[in-house]
Short mmCIF file of C-alpha atoms and ligand atoms in Angstrom, two decimals:
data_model
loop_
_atom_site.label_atom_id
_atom_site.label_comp_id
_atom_site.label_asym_id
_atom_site.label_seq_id
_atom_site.Cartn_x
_atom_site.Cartn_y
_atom_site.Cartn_z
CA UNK A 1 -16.78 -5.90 15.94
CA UNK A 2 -17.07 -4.16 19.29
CA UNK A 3 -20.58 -3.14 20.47
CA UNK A 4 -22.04 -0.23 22.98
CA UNK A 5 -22.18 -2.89 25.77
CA UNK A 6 -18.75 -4.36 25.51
CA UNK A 7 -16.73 -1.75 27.84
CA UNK A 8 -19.54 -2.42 30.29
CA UNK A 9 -20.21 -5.77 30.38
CA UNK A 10 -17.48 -6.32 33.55
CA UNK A 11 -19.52 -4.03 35.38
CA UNK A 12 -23.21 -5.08 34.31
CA UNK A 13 -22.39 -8.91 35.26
CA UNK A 14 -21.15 -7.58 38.78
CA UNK A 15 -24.01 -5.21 38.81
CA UNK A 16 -26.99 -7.36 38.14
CA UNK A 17 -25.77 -10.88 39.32
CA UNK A 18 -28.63 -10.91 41.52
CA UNK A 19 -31.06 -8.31 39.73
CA UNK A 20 -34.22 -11.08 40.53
CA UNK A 21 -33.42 -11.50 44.22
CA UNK A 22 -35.75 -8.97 45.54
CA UNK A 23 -37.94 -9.12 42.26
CA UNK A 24 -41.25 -11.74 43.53
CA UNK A 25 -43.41 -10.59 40.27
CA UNK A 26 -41.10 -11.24 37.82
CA UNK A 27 -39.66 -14.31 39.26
CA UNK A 28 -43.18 -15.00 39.66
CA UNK A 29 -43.60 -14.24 35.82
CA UNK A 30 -40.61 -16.39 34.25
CA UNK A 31 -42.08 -19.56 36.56
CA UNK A 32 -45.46 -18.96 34.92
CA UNK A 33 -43.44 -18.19 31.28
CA UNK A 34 -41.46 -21.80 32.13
CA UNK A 35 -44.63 -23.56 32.77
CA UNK A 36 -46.81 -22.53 29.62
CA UNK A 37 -44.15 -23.68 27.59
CA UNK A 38 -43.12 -26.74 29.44
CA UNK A 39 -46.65 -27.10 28.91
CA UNK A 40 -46.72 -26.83 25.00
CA UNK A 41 -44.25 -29.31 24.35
CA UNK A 42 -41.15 -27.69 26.11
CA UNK A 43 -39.34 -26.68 22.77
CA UNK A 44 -35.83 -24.48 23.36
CA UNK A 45 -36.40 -20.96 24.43
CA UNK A 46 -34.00 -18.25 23.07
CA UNK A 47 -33.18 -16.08 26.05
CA UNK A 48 -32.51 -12.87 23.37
CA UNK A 49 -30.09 -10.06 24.27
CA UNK A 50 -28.95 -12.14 27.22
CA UNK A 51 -26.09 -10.27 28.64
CA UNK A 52 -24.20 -12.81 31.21
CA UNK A 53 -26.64 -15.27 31.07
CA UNK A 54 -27.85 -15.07 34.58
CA UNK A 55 -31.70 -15.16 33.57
CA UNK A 56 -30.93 -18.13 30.78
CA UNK A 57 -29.11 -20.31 34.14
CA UNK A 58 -32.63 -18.90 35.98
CA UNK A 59 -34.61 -20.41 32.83
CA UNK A 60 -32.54 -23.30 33.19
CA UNK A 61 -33.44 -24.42 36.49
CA UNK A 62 -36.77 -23.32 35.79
CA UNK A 63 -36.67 -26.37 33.65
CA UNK A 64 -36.48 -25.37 30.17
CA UNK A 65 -34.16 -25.79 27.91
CA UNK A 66 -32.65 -22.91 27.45
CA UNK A 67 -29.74 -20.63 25.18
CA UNK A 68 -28.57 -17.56 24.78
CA UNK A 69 -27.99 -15.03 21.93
CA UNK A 70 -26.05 -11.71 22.54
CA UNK A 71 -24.71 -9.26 19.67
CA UNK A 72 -21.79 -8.37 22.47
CA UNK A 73 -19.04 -10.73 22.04
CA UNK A 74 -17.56 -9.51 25.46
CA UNK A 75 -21.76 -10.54 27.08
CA UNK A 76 -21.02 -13.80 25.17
CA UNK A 77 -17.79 -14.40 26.42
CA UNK A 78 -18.30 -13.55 30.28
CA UNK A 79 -21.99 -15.88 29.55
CA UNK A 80 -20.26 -18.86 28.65
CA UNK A 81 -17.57 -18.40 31.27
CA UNK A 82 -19.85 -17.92 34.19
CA UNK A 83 -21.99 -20.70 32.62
CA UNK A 84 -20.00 -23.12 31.21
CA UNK A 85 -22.78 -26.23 30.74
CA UNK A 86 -25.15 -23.82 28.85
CA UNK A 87 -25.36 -22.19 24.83
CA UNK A 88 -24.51 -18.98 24.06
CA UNK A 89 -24.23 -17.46 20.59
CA UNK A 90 -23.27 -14.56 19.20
CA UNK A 91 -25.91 -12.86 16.95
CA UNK A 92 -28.18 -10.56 16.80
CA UNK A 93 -32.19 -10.47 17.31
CA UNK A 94 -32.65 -8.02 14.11
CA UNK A 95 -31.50 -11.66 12.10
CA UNK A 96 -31.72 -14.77 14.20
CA UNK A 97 -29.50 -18.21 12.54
CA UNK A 98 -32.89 -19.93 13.97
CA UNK A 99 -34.58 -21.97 11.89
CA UNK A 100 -38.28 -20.72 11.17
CA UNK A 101 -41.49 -22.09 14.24
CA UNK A 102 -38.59 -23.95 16.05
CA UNK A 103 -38.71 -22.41 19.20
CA UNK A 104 -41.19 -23.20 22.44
CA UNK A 105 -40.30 -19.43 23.54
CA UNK A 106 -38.67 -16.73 23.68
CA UNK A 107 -37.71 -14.14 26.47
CA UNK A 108 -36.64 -10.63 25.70
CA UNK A 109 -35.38 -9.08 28.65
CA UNK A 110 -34.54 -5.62 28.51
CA UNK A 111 -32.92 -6.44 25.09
CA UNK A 112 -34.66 -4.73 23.32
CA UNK A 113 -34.46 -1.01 24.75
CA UNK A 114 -31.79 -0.13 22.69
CA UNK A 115 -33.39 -1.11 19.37
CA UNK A 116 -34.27 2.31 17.35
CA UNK A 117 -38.02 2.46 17.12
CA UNK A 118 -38.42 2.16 13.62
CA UNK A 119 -36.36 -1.13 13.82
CA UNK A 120 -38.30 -3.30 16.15
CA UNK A 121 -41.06 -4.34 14.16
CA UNK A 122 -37.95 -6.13 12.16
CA UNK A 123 -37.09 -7.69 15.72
CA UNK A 124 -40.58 -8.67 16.63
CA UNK A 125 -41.28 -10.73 13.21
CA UNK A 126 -37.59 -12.24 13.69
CA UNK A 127 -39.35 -13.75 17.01
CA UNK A 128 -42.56 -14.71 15.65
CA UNK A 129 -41.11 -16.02 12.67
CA UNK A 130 -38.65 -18.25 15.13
CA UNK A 131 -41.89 -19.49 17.56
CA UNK A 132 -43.41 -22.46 17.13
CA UNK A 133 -47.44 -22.24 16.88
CA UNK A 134 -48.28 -21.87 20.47
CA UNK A 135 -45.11 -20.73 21.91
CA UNK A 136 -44.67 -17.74 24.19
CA UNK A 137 -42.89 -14.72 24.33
CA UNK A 138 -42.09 -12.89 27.67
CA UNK A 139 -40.89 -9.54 26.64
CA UNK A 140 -39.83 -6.77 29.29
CA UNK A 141 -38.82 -3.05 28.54
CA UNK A 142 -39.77 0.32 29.99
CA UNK A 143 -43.20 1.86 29.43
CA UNK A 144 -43.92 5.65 28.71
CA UNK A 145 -46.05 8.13 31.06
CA UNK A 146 -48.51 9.10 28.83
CA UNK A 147 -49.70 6.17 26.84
CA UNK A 148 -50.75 7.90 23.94
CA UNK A 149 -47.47 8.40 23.02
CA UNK A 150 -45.94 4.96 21.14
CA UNK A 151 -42.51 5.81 22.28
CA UNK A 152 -40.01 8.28 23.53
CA UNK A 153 -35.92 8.16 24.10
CA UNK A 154 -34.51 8.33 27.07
CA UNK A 155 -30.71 8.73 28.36
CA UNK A 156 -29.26 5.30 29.09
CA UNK A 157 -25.54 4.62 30.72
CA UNK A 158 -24.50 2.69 27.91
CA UNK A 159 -26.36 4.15 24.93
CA UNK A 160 -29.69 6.08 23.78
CA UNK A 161 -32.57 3.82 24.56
CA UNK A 162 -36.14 4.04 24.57
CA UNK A 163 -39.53 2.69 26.30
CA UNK A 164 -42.72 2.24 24.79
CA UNK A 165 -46.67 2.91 25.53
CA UNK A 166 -48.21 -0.73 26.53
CA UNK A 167 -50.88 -0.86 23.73
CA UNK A 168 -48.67 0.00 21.24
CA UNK A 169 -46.33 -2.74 21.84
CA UNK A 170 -49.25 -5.13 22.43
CA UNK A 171 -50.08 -3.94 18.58
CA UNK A 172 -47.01 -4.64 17.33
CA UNK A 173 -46.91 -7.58 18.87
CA UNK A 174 -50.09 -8.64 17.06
CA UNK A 175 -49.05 -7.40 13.58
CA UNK A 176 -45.80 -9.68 14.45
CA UNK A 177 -48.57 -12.99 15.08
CA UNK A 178 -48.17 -12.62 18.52
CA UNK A 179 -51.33 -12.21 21.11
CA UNK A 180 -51.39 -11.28 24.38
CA UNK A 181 -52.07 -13.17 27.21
CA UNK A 182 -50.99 -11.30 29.96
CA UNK A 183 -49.38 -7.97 30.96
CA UNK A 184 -48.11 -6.26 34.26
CA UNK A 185 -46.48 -2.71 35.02
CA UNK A 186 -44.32 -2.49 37.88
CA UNK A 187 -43.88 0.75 39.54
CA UNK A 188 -40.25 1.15 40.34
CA UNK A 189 -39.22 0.79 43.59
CA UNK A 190 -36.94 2.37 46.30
CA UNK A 191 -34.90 -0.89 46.32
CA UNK A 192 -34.36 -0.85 42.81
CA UNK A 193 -32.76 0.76 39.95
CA UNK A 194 -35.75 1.70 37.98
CA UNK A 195 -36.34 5.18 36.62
CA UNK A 196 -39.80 3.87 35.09
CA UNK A 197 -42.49 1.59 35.32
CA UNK A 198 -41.56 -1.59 33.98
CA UNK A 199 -43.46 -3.50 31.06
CA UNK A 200 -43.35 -7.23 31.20
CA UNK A 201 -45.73 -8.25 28.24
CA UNK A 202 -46.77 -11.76 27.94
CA UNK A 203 -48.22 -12.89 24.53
CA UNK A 204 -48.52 -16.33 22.22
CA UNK A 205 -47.82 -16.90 18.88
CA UNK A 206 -51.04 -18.02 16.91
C1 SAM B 301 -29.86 -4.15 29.32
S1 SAM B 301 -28.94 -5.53 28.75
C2 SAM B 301 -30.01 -6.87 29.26
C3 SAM B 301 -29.25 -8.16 29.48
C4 SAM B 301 -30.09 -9.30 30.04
N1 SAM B 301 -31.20 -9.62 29.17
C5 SAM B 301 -30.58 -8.99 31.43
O1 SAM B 301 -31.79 -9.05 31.66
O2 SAM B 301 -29.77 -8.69 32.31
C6 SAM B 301 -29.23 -5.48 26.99
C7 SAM B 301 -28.51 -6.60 26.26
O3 SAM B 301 -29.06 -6.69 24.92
C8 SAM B 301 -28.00 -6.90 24.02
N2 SAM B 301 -28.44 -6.47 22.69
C9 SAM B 301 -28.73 -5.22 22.29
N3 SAM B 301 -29.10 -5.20 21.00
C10 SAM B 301 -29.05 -6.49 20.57
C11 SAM B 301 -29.33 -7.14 19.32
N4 SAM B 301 -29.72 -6.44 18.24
N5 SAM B 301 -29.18 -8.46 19.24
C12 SAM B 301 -28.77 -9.19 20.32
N6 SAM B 301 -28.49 -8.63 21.52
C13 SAM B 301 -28.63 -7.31 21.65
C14 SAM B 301 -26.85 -6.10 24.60
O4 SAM B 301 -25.60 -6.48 24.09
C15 SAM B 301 -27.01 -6.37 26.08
O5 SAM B 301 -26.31 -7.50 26.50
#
């Protein structure tokens, strides 16, 4: 099976080796992510849609212990190459091979812009149906202007994508047993590759 991301995946590991150098929130974010659930019992976190595994290494020495799941075999392959003490499977989100309230979290990082909207509330109860009570989700994707509208495509290198308003997210989110805690929107910057503000959405399963 080949996927959209496996002629790029080369170029994305190059590309993004240090995407959280110059990013203080965010790494700001995943240390507060780490410590709620090293906090709730430090249960394995399922870095979703992981691409070369540079965040699950970050998670990693953030502590937790942390895998990776990619539907690219060629994201798997360059993961566990690059990363050769740490998990990486091959799967994908829309049907995890994770047994049900196993996991202390989850992060979904950019993973899941390329899911068709009418498709992610299937992805969103495959997380909360992997959580443990209590465990977290740290979920990142573009936002939309105008957040009346729940979501709108947009042209993507590697294939159609889309972003999605904040509250309607936060509502799926909900229907999926997942609260928020926490949410902030990063405008994008001049030293970044950012065409829109950024969602990271912070919320715990009930
Ligand atoms: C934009 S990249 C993000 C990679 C990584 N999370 C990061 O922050 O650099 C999107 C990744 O999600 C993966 N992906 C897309 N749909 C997926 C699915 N249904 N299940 C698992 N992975 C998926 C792609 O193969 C790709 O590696």
């Amino acid at each position: 099976m080949t996927t959209p991301y496996d002629a790029f995946a080369v170029r994305y590991a190059e590309q993004f080796r240090d995407t959280l150098h110059d990013r203080v929130l965010e790494r700001a974010l995943l240390r507060a992510f780490a410590e709620l659930v090293r906090t709730n019992g430090n249960g394995e976190v399922a870095d979703l849609g992981c691409g070369p595994g540079h965040i699950t290494a970050h998670l990693r020495e953030l502590g937790l212990k942390a895998f990776g799941v990619d539907i690219s075999p060629a994201m798997v392959r360059l993961a566990r190459e690059a990363n050769p003490g740490l998990r990486f499977e091959l799967g994908s989100m829309a049907a995890l091979d994770i047994a049900d309230g196993s996991l202390g979290g989850v992060l979904s990082r950019s993973s899941v812009i390329h899911t068709p909207p009418q498709d992610l509330p299937v992805v969103l109860a495959e997380i909360g149906r992997v959580l443990a009570p209590g465990g977290h989700l740290l979920i990142s994707l573009f936002a939309t202007d105008d957040p009346s509208i729940p979501s709108q495509s947009f042209d993507h290198t590697v294939t159609t994508a889309h972003r999605w308003s904040p509250d309607h997210l936060a509502g799926m989110l909900r229907d999926a047993g997942m609260g928020e805690v926490a949410r902030t929107l990063c405008e994008p910057q001049p030293t970044d590759r950012r065409q829109f503000r950024e969602l990271q959405l912070l919320s715990r399963k009930g």
